[in-house]
Short mmCIF file of N, CA and C in Angstrom, two decimals:
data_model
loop_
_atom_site.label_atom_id
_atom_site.label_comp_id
_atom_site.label_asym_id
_atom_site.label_seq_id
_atom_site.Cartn_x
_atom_site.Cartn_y
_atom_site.Cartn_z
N UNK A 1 -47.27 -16.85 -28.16
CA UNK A 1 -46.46 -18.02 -27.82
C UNK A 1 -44.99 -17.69 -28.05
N UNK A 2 -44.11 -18.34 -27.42
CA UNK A 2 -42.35 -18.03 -26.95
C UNK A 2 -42.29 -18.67 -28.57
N UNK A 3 -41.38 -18.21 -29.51
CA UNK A 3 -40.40 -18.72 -30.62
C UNK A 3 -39.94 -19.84 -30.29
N UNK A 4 -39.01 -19.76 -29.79
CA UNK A 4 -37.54 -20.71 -29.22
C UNK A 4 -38.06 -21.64 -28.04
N UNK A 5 -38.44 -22.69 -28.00
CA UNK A 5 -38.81 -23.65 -27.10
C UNK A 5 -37.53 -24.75 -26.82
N UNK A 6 -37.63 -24.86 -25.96
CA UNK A 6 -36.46 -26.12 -25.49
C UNK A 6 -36.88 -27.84 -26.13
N UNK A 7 -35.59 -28.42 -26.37
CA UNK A 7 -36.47 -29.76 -26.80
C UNK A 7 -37.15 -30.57 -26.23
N UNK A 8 -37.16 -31.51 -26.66
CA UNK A 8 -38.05 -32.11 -26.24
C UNK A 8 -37.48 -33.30 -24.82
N UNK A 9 -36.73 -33.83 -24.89
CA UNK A 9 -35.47 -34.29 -23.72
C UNK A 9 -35.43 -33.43 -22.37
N UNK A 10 -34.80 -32.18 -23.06
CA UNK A 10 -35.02 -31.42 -22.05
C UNK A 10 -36.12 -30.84 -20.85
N UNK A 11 -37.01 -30.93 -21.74
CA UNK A 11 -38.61 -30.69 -21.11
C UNK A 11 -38.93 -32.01 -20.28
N UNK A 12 -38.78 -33.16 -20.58
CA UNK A 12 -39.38 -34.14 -20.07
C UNK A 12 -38.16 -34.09 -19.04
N UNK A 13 -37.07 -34.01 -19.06
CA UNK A 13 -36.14 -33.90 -17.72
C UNK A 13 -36.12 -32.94 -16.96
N UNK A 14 -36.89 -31.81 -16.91
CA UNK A 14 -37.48 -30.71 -16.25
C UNK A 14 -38.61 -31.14 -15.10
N UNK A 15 -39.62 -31.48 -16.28
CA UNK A 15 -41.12 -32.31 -15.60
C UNK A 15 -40.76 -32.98 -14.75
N UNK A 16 -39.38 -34.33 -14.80
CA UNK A 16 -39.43 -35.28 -13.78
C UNK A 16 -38.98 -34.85 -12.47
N UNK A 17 -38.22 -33.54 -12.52
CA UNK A 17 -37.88 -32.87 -11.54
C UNK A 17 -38.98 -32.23 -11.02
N UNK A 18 -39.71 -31.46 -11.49
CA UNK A 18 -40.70 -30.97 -11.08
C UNK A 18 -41.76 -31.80 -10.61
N UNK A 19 -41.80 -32.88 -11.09
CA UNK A 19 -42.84 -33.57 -10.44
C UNK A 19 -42.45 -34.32 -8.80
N UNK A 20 -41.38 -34.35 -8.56
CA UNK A 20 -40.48 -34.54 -7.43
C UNK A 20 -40.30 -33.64 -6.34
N UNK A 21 -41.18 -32.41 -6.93
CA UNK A 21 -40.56 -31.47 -5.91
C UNK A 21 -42.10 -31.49 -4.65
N UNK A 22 -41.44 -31.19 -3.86
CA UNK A 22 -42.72 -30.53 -2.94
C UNK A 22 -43.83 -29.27 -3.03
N UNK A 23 -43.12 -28.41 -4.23
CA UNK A 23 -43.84 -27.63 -4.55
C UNK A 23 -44.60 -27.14 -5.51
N UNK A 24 -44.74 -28.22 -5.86
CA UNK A 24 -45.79 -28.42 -7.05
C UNK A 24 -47.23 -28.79 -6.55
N UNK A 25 -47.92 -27.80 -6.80
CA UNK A 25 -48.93 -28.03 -6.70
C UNK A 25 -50.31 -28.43 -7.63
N UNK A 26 -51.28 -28.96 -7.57
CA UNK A 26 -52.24 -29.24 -8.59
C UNK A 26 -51.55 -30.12 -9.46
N UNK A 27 -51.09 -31.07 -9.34
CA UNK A 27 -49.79 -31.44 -10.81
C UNK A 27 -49.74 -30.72 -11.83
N UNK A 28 -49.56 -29.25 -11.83
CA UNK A 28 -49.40 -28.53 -13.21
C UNK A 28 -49.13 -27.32 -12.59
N UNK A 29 -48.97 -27.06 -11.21
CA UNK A 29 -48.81 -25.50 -10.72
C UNK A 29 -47.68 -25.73 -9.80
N UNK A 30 -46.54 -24.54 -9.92
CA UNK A 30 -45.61 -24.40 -9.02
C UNK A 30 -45.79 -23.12 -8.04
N UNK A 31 -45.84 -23.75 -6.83
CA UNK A 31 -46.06 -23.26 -5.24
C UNK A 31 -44.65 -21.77 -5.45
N UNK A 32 -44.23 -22.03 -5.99
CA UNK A 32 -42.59 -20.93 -5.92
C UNK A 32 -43.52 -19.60 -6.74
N UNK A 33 -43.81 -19.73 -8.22
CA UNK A 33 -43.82 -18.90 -9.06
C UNK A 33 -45.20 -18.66 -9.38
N UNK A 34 -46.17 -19.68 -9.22
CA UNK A 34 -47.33 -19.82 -10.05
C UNK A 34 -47.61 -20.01 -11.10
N UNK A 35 -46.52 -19.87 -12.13
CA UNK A 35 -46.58 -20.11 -13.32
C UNK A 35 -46.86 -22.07 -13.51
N UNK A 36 -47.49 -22.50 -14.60
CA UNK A 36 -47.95 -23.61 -15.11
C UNK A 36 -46.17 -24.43 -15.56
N UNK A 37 -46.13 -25.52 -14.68
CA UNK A 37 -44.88 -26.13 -15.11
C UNK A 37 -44.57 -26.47 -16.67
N UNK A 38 -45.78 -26.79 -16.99
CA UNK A 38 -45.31 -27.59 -18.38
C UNK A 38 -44.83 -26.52 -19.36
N UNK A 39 -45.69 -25.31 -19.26
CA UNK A 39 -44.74 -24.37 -20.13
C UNK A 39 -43.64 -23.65 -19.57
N UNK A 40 -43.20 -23.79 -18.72
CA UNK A 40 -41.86 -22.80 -18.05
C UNK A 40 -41.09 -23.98 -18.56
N UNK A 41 -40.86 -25.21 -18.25
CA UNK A 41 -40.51 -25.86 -18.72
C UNK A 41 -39.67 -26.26 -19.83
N UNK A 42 -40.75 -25.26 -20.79
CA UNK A 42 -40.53 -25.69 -22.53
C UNK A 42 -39.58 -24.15 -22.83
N UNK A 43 -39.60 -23.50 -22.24
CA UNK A 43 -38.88 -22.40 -22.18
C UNK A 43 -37.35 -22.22 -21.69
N UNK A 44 -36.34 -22.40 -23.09
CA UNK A 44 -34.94 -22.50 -23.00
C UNK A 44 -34.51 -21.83 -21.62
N UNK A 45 -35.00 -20.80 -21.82
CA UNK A 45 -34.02 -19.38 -20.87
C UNK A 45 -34.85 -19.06 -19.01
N UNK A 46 -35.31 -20.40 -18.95
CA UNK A 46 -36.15 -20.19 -17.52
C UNK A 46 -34.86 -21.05 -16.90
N UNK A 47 -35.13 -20.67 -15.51
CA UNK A 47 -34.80 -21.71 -14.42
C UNK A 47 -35.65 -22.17 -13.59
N UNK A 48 -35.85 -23.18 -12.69
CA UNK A 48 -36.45 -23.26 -11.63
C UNK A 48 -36.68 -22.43 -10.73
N UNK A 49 -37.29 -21.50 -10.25
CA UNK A 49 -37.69 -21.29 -9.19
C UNK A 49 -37.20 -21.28 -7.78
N UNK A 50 -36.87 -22.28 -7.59
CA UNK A 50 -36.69 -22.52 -5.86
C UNK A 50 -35.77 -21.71 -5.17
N UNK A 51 -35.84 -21.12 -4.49
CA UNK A 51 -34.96 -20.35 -3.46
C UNK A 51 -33.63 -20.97 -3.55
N UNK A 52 -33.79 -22.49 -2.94
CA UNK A 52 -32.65 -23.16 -2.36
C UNK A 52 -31.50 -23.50 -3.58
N UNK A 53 -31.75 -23.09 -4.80
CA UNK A 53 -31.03 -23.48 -5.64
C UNK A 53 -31.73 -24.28 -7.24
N UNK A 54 -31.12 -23.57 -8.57
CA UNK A 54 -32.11 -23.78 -9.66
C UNK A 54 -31.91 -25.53 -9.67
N UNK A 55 -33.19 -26.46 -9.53
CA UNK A 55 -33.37 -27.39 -9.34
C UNK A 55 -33.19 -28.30 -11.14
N UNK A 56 -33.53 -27.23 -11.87
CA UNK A 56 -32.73 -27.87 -13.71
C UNK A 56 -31.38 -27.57 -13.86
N UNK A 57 -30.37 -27.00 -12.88
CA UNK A 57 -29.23 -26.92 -13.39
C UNK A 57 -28.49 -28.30 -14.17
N UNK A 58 -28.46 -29.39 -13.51
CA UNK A 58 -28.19 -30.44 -13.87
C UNK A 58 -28.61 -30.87 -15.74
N UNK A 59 -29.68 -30.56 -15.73
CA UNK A 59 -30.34 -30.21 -16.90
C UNK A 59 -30.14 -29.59 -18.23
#
């Protein structure tokens, strides 16, 4: 398991993005990476995925 996890704010303002996107699949799988949203998520030093631009920058 990662040390350093992001808080808890942050994570849930990740999710709501992610759950918004089109490429989420299964509600727990992202169509971009494959990796499981809820833990990329919780992970300070990730970004989103998407081609078109990291969709947590705002974040």
């Amino acid at each position: 398991m990662e040390p350093i996890l992001a808080d808890e704010a942050t994570v849930s303002a990740r999710l709501a993005i992610c759950n918004r996107c089109p490429s989420l699949t299964a509600e727990d799988t992202c169509a971009r990476c494959g990796c499981f949203v809820q833990f990329r998520a919780s992970l300070p030093y990730k970004r989103c995925p998407d081609p078109d631009g990291d969709r947590w920058q705002q974040v």
